[in-house]
PDB file of C-alpha atoms and ligand atoms in Angstrom:
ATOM      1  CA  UNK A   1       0.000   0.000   0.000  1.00 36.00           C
ATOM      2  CA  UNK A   2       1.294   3.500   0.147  1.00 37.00           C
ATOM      3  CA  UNK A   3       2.535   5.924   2.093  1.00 38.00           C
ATOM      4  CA  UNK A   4       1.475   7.675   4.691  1.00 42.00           C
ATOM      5  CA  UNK A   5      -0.706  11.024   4.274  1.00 48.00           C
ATOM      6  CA  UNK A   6       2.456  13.828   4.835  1.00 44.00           C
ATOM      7  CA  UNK A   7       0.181  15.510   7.604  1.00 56.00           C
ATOM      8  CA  UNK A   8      -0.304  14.718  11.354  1.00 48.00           C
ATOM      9  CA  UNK A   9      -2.694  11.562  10.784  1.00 44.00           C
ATOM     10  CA  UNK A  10      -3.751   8.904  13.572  1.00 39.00           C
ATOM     11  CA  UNK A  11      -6.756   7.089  13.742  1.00 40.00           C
ATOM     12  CA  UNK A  12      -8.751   6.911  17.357  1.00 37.00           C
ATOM     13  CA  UNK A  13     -10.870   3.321  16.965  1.00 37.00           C
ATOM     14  CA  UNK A  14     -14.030   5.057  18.426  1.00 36.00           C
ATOM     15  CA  UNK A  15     -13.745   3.730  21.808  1.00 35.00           C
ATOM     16  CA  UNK A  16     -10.546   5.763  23.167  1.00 33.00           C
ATOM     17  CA  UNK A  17      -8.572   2.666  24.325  1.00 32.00           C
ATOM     18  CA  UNK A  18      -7.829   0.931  20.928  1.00 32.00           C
ATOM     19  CA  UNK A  19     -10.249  -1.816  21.511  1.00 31.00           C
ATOM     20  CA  UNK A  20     -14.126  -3.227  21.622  1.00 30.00           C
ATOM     21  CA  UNK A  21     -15.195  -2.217  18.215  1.00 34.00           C
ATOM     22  CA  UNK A  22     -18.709  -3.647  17.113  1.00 30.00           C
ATOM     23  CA  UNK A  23     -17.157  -5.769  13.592  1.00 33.00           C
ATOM     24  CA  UNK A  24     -19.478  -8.125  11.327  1.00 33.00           C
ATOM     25  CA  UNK A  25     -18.885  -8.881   7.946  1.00 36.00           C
ATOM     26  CA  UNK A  26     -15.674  -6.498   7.293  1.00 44.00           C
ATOM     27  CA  UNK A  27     -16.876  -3.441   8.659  1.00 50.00           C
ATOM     28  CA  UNK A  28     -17.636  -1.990  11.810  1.00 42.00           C
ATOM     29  CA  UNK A  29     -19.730   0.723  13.383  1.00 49.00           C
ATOM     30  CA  UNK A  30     -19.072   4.349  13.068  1.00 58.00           C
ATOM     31  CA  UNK A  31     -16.204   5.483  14.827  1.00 58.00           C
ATOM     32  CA  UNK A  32     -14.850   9.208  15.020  1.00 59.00           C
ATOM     33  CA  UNK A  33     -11.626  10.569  14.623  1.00 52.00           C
ATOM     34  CA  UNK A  34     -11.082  12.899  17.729  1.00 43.00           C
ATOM     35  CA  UNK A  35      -7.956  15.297  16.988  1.00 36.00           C
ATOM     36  CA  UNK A  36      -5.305  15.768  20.126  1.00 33.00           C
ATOM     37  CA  UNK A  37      -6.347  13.767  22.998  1.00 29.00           C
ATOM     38  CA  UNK A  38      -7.386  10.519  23.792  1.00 29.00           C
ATOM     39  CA  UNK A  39     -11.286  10.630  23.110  1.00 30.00           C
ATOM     40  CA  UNK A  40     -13.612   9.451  25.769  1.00 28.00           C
ATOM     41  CA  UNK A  41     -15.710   6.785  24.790  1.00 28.00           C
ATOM     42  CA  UNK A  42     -18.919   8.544  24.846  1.00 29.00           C
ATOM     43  CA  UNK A  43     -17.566  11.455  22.656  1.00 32.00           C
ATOM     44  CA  UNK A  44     -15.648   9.137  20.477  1.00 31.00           C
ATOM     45  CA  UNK A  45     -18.468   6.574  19.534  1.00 33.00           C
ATOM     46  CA  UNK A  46     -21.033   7.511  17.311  1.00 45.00           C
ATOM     47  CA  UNK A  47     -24.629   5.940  17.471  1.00 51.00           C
ATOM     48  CA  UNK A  48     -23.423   2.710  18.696  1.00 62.00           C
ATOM     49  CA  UNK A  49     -25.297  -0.606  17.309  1.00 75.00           C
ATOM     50  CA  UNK A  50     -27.261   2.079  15.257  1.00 89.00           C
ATOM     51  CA  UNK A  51     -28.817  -0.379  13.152  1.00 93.00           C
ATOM     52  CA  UNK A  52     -28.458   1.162  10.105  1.00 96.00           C
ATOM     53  CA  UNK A  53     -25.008   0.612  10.001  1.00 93.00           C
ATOM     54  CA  UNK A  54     -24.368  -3.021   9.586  1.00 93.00           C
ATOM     55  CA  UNK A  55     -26.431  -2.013   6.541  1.00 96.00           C
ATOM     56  CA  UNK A  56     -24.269   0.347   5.041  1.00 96.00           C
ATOM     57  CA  UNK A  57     -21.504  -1.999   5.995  1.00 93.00           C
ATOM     58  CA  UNK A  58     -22.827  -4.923   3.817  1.00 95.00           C
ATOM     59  CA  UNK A  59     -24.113  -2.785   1.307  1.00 97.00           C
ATOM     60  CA  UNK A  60     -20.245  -2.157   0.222  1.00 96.00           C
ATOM     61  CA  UNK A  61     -18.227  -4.429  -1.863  1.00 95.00           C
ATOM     62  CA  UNK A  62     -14.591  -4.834  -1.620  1.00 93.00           C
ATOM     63  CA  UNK A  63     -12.739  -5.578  -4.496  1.00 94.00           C
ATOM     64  CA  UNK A  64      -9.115  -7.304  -4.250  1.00 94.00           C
ATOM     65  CA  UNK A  65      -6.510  -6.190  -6.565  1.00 94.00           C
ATOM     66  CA  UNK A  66      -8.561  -3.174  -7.727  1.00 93.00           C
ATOM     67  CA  UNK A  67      -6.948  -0.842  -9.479  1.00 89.00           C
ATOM     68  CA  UNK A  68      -3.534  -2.187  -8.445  1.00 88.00           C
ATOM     69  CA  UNK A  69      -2.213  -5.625  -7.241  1.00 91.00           C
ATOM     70  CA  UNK A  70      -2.587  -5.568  -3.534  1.00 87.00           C
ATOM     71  CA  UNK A  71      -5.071  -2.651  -2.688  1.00 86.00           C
ATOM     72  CA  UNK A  72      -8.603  -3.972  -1.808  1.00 89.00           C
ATOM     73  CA  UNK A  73     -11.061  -1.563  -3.315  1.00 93.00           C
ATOM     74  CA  UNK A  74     -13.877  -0.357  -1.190  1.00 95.00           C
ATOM     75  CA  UNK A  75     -16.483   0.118  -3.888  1.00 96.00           C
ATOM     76  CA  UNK A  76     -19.781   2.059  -2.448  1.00 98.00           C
ATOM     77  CA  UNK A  77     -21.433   2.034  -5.979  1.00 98.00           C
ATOM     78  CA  UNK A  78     -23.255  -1.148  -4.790  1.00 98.00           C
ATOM     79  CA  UNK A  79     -24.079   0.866  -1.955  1.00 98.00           C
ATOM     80  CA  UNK A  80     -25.811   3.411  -4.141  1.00 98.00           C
ATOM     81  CA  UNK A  81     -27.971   0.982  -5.801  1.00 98.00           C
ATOM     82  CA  UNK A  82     -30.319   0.616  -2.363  1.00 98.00           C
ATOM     83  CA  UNK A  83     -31.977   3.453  -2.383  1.00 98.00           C
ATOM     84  CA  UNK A  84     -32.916   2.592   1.489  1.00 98.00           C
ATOM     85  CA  UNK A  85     -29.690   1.918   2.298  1.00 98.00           C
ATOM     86  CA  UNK A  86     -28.165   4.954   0.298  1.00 98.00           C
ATOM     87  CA  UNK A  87     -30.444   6.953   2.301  1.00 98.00           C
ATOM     88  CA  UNK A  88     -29.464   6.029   5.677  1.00 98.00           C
ATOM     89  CA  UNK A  89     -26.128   6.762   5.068  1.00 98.00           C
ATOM     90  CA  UNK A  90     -26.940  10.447   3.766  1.00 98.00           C
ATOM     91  CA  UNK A  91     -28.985  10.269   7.231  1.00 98.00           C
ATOM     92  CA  UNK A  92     -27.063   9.616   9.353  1.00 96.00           C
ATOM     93  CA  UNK A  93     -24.595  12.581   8.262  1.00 97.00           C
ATOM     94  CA  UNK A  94     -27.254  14.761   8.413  1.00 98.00           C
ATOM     95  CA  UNK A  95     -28.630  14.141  11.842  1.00 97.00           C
ATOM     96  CA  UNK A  96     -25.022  14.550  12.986  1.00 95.00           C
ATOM     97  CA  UNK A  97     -24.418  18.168  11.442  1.00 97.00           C
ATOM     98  CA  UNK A  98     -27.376  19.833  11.179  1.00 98.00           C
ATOM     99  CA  UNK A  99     -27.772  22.549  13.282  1.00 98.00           C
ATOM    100  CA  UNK A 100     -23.961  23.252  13.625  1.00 98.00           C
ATOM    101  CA  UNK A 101     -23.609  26.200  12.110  1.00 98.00           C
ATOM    102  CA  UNK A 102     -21.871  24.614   8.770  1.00 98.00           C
ATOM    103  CA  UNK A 103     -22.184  26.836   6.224  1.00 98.00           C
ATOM    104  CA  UNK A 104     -20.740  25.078   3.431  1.00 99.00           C
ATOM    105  CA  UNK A 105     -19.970  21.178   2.356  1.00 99.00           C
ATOM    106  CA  UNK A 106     -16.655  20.584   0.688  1.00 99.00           C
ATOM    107  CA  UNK A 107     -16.739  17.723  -1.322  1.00 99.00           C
ATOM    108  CA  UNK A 108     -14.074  15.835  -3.157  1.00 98.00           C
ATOM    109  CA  UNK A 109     -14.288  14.809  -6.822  1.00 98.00           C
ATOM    110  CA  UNK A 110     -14.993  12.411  -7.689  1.00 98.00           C
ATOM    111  CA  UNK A 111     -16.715  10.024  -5.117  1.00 98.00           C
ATOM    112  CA  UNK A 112     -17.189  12.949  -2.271  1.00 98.00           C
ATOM    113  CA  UNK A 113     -19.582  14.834  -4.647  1.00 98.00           C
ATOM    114  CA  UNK A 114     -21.720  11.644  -4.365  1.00 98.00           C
ATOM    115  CA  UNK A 115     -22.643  12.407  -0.563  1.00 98.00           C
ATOM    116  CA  UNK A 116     -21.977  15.675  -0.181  1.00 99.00           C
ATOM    117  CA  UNK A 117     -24.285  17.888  -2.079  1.00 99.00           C
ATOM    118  CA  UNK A 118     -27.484  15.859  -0.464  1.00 98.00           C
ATOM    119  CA  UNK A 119     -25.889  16.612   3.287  1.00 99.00           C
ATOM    120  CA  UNK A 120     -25.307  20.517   2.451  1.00 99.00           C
ATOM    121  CA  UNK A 121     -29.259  20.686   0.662  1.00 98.00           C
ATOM    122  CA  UNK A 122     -30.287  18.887   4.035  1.00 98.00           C
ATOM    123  CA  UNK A 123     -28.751  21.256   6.132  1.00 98.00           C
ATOM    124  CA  UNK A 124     -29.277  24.340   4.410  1.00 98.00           C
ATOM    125  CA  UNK A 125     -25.263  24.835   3.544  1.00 99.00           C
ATOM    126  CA  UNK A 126     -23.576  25.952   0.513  1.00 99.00           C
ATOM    127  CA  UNK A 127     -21.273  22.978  -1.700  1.00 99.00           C
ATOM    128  CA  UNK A 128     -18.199  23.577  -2.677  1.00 99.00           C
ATOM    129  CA  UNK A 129     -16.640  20.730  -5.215  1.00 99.00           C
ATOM    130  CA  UNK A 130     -12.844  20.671  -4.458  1.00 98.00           C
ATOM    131  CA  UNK A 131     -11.940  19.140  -7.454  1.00 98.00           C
ATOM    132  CA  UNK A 132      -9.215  17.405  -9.983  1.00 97.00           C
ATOM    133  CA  UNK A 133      -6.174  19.943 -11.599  1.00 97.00           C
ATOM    134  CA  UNK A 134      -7.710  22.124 -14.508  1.00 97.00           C
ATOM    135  CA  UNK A 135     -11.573  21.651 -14.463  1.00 98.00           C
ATOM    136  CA  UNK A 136     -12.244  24.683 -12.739  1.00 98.00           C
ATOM    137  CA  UNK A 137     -12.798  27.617 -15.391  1.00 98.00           C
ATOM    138  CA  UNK A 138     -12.166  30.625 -12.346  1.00 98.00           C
ATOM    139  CA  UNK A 139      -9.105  31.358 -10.614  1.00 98.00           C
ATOM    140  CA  UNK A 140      -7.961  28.740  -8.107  1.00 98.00           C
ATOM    141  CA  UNK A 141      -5.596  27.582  -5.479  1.00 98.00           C
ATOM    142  CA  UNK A 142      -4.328  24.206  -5.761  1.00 98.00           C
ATOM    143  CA  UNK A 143      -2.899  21.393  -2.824  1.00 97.00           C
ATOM    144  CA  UNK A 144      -1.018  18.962  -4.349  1.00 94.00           C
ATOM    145  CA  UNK A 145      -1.154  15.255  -2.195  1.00 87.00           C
ATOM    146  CA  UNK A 146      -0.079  11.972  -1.824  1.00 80.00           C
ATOM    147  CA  UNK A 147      -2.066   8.654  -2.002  1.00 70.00           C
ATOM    148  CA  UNK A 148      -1.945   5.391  -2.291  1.00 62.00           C
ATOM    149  CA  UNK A 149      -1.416   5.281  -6.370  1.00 63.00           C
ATOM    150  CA  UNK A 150       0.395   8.273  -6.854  1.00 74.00           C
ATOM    151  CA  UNK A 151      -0.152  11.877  -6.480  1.00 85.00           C
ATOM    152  CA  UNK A 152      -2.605  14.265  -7.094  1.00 90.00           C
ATOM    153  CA  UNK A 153      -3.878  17.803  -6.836  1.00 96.00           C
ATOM    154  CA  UNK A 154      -7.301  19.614  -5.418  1.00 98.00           C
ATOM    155  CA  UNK A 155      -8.531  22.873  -6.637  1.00 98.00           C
ATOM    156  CA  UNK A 156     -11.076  25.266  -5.405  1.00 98.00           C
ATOM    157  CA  UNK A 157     -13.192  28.233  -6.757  1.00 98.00           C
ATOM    158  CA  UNK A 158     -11.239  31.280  -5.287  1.00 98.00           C
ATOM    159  CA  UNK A 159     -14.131  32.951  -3.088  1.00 98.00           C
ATOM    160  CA  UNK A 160     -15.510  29.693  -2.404  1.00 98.00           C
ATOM    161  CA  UNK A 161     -15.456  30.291   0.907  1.00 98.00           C
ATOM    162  CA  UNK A 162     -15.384  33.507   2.846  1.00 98.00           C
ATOM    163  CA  UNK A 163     -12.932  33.660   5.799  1.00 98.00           C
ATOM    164  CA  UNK A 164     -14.201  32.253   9.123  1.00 98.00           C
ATOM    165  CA  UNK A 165     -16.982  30.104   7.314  1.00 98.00           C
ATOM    166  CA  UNK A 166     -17.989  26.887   8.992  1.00 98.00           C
ATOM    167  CA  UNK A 167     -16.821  23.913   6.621  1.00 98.00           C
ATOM    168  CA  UNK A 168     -17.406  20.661   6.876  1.00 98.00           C
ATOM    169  CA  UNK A 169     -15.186  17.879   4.603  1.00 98.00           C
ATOM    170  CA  UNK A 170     -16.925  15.233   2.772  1.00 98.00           C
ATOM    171  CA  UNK A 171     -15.881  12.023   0.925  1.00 97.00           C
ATOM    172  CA  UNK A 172     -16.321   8.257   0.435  1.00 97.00           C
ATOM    173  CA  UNK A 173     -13.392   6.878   2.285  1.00 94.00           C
ATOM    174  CA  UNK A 174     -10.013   7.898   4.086  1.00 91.00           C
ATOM    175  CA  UNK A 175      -7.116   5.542   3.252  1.00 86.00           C
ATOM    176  CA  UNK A 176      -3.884   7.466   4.181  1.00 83.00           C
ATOM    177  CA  UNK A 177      -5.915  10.401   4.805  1.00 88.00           C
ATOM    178  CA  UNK A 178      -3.185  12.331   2.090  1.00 89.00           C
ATOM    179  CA  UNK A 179      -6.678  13.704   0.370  1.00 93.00           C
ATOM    180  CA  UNK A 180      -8.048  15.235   3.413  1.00 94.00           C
ATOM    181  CA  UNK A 181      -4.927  16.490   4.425  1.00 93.00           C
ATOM    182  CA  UNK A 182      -4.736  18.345   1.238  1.00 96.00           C
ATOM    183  CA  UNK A 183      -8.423  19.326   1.493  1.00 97.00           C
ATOM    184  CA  UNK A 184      -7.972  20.694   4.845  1.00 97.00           C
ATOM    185  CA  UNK A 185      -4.649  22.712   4.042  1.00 96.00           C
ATOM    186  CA  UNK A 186      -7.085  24.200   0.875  1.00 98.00           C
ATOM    187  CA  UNK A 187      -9.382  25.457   2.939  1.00 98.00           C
ATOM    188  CA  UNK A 188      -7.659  26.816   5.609  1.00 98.00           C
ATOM    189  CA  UNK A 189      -5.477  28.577   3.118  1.00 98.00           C
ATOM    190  CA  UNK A 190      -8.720  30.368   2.271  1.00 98.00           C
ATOM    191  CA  UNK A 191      -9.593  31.039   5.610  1.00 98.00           C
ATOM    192  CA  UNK A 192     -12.028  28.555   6.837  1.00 98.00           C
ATOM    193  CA  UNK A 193     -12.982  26.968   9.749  1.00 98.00           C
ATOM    194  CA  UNK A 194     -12.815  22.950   9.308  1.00 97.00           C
ATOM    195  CA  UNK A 195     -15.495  21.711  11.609  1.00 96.00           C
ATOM    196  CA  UNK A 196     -15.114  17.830  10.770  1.00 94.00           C
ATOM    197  CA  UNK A 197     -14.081  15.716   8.417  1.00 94.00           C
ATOM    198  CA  UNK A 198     -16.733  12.899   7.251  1.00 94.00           C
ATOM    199  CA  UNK A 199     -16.593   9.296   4.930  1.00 94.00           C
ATOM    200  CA  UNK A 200     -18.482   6.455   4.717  1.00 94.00           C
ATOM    201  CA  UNK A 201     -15.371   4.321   4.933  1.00 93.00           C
ATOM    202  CA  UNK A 202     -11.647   4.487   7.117  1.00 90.00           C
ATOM    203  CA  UNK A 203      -9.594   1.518   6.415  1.00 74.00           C
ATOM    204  CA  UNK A 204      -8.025  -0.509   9.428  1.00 71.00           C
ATOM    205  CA  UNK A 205      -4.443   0.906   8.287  1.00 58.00           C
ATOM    206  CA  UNK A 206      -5.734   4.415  10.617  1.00 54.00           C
ATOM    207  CA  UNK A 207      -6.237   2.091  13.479  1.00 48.00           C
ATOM    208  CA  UNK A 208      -6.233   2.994  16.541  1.00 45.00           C
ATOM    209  CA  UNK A 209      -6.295   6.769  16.421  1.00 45.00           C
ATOM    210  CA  UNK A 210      -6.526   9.622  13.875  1.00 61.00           C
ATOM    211  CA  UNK A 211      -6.409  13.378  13.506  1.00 66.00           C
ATOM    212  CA  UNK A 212      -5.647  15.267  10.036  1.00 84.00           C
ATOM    213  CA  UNK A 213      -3.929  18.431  10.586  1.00 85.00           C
ATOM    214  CA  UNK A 214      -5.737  18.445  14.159  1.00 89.00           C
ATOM    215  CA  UNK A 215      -9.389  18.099  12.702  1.00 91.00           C
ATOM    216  CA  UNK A 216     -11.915  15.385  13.423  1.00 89.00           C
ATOM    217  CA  UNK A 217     -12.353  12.402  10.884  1.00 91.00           C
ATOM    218  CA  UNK A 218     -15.922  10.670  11.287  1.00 90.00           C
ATOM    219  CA  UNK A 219     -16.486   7.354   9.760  1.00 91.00           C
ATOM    220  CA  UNK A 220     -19.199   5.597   9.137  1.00 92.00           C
ATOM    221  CA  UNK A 221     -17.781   2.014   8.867  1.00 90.00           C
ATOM    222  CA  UNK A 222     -14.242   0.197   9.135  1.00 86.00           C
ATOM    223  CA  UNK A 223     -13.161  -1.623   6.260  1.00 78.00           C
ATOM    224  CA  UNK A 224     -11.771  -5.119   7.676  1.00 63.00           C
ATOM    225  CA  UNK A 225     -11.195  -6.448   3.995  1.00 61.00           C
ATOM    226  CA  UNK A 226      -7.724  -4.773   3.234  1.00 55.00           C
ATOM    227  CA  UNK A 227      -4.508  -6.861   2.321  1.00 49.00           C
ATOM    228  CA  UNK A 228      -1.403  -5.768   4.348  1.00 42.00           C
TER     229      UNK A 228
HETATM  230  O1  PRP B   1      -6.961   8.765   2.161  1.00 68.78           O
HETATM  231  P1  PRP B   1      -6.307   8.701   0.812  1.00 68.78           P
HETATM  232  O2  PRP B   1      -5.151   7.753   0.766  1.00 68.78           O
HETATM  233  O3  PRP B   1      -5.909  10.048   0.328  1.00 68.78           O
HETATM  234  O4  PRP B   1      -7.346   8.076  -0.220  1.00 68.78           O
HETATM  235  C1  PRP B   1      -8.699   8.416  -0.255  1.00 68.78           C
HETATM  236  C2  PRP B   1      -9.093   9.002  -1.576  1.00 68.78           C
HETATM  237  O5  PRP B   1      -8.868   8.053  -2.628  1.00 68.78           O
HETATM  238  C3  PRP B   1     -10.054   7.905  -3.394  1.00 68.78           C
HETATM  239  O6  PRP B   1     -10.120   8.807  -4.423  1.00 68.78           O
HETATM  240  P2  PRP B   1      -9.143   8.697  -5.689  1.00 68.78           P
HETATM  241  O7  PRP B   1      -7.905   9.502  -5.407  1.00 68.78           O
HETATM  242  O8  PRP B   1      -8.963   7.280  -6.037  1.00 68.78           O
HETATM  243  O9  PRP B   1      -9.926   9.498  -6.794  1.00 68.78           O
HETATM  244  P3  PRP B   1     -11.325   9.233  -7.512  1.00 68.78           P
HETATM  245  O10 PRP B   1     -12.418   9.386  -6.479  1.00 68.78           O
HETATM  246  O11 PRP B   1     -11.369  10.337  -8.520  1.00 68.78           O
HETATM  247  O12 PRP B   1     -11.296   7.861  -8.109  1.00 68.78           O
HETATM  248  C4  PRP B   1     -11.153   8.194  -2.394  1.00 68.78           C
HETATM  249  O13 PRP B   1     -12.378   8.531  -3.026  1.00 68.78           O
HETATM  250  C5  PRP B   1     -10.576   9.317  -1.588  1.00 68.78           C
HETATM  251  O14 PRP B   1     -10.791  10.574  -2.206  1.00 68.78           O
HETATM  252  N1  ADE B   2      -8.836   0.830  -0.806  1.00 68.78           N
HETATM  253  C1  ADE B   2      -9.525   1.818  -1.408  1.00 68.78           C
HETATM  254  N2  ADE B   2     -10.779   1.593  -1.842  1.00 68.78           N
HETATM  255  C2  ADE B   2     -11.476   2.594  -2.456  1.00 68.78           C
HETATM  256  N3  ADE B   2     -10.992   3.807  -2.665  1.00 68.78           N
HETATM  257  C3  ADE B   2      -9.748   4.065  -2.240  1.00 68.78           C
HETATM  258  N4  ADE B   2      -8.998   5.177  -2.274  1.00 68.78           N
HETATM  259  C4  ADE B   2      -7.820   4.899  -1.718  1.00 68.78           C
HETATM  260  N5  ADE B   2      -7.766   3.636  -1.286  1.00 68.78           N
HETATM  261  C5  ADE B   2      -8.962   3.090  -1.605  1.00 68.78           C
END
């Protein structure tokens, strides 16, 4: 696999002491990502045996060897064909930030504009697409990152954001967490406040505990299908 994301990155397992994760079938419940400290259980776990997650979990397939010998794909377009299950998903992101004062949703091309426009409509925030080098027809600034296949670059609309805006960071899955690192840096560059960053999927390489840059990383579910 590759490296690690070139930002302060460590992975809390949602219970503060590294163990006692709820795991079936190669996921496990949502877990957050608290930056600095140790979390304490009860801020660290998210809706515990909330039903709808062994759902979400089962409604991802992993595919080995995908797009490279030895990375196991996390693919969440099976996930999107169940409506239901689709839905609780987008739910369960939106019962966690509404009413937080976000006032925009930054998500990442390609698979983070999937989730993130439905959670900004639902809670009445602004979406910014942070997207691949030289799609954006305005001026930009541009965070260049490294993941597991390589590098790559974001880009955002210059006045995007206004300074001191409430963000919040969405995408399918955090690997190294080198794309959220560079999504975070963007933003902050142009002033914003990072409340949180949020994916469906973290991968069991960020066990234990995480924090990008200092910010919160919520996930939904653990990958436990992922080849050392
Ligand atoms: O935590 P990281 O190691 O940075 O990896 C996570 C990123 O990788 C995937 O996107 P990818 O770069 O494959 O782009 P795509 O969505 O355009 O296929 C995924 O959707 C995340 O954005
Ligand atoms: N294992 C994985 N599955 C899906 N998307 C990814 N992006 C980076 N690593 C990935």
């Amino acid at each position: 696999m590759g490296e690690e994301a070139n930002c302060d990155a460590v992975m809390e397992d949602g219970n503060g002491n590294g163990n006692g994760k709820a795991k079936e079938n190669g996921h496990a419940t949502a877990v957050v990502a608290m930056p600095d400290v140790k979390a304490k259980a009860e801020d660290a776990v998210v809706a515990p045996g909330d039903p709808r997650l062994q759902g979400i979990s089962d409604a991802i397939r992993v595919v080995p060897h995908f797009p490279k010998q030895g990375i196991m794909f996390n693919d969440i377009t099976t996930l999107l064909l169940r409506p239901g299950v689709f839905k609780d998903a987008l739910d369960m992101f939106v019962e966690r930030y509404r009413g937080m004062g976000i006032a925009a949703v930054a998500g990442i091309e390609a698979r983070g504009f999937i989730f993130g426009p439905a959670i900004a409509l639902a809670i009445g925030a602004k979406f910014i697409p942070l997207r691949k080098p030289k799609k954006l027809p305005g001026e930009v600034i541009s965070e260049t990152y490294v993941l597991e296949y390589g590098t790559d670059c974001l880009e955002m609309h210059v006045g995007a954001i206004e300074p001191r805006e409430r963000v919040l960071i969405v995408d399918d899955l955090v690997a190294t967490g080198g794309t959220l690192c560079a999504a975070i840096n963007l933003l902050e560059r142009a002033g914003a406040d990072v409340v949180e960053c949020a994916c469906l999927i973290g991968l069991p390489k960020f066990k234990d505990f995480y924090k990008l840059n200092g910010k919160p990383v919520y996930v939904l579910v653990e990958s436990l299908e992922y080849e050392k």
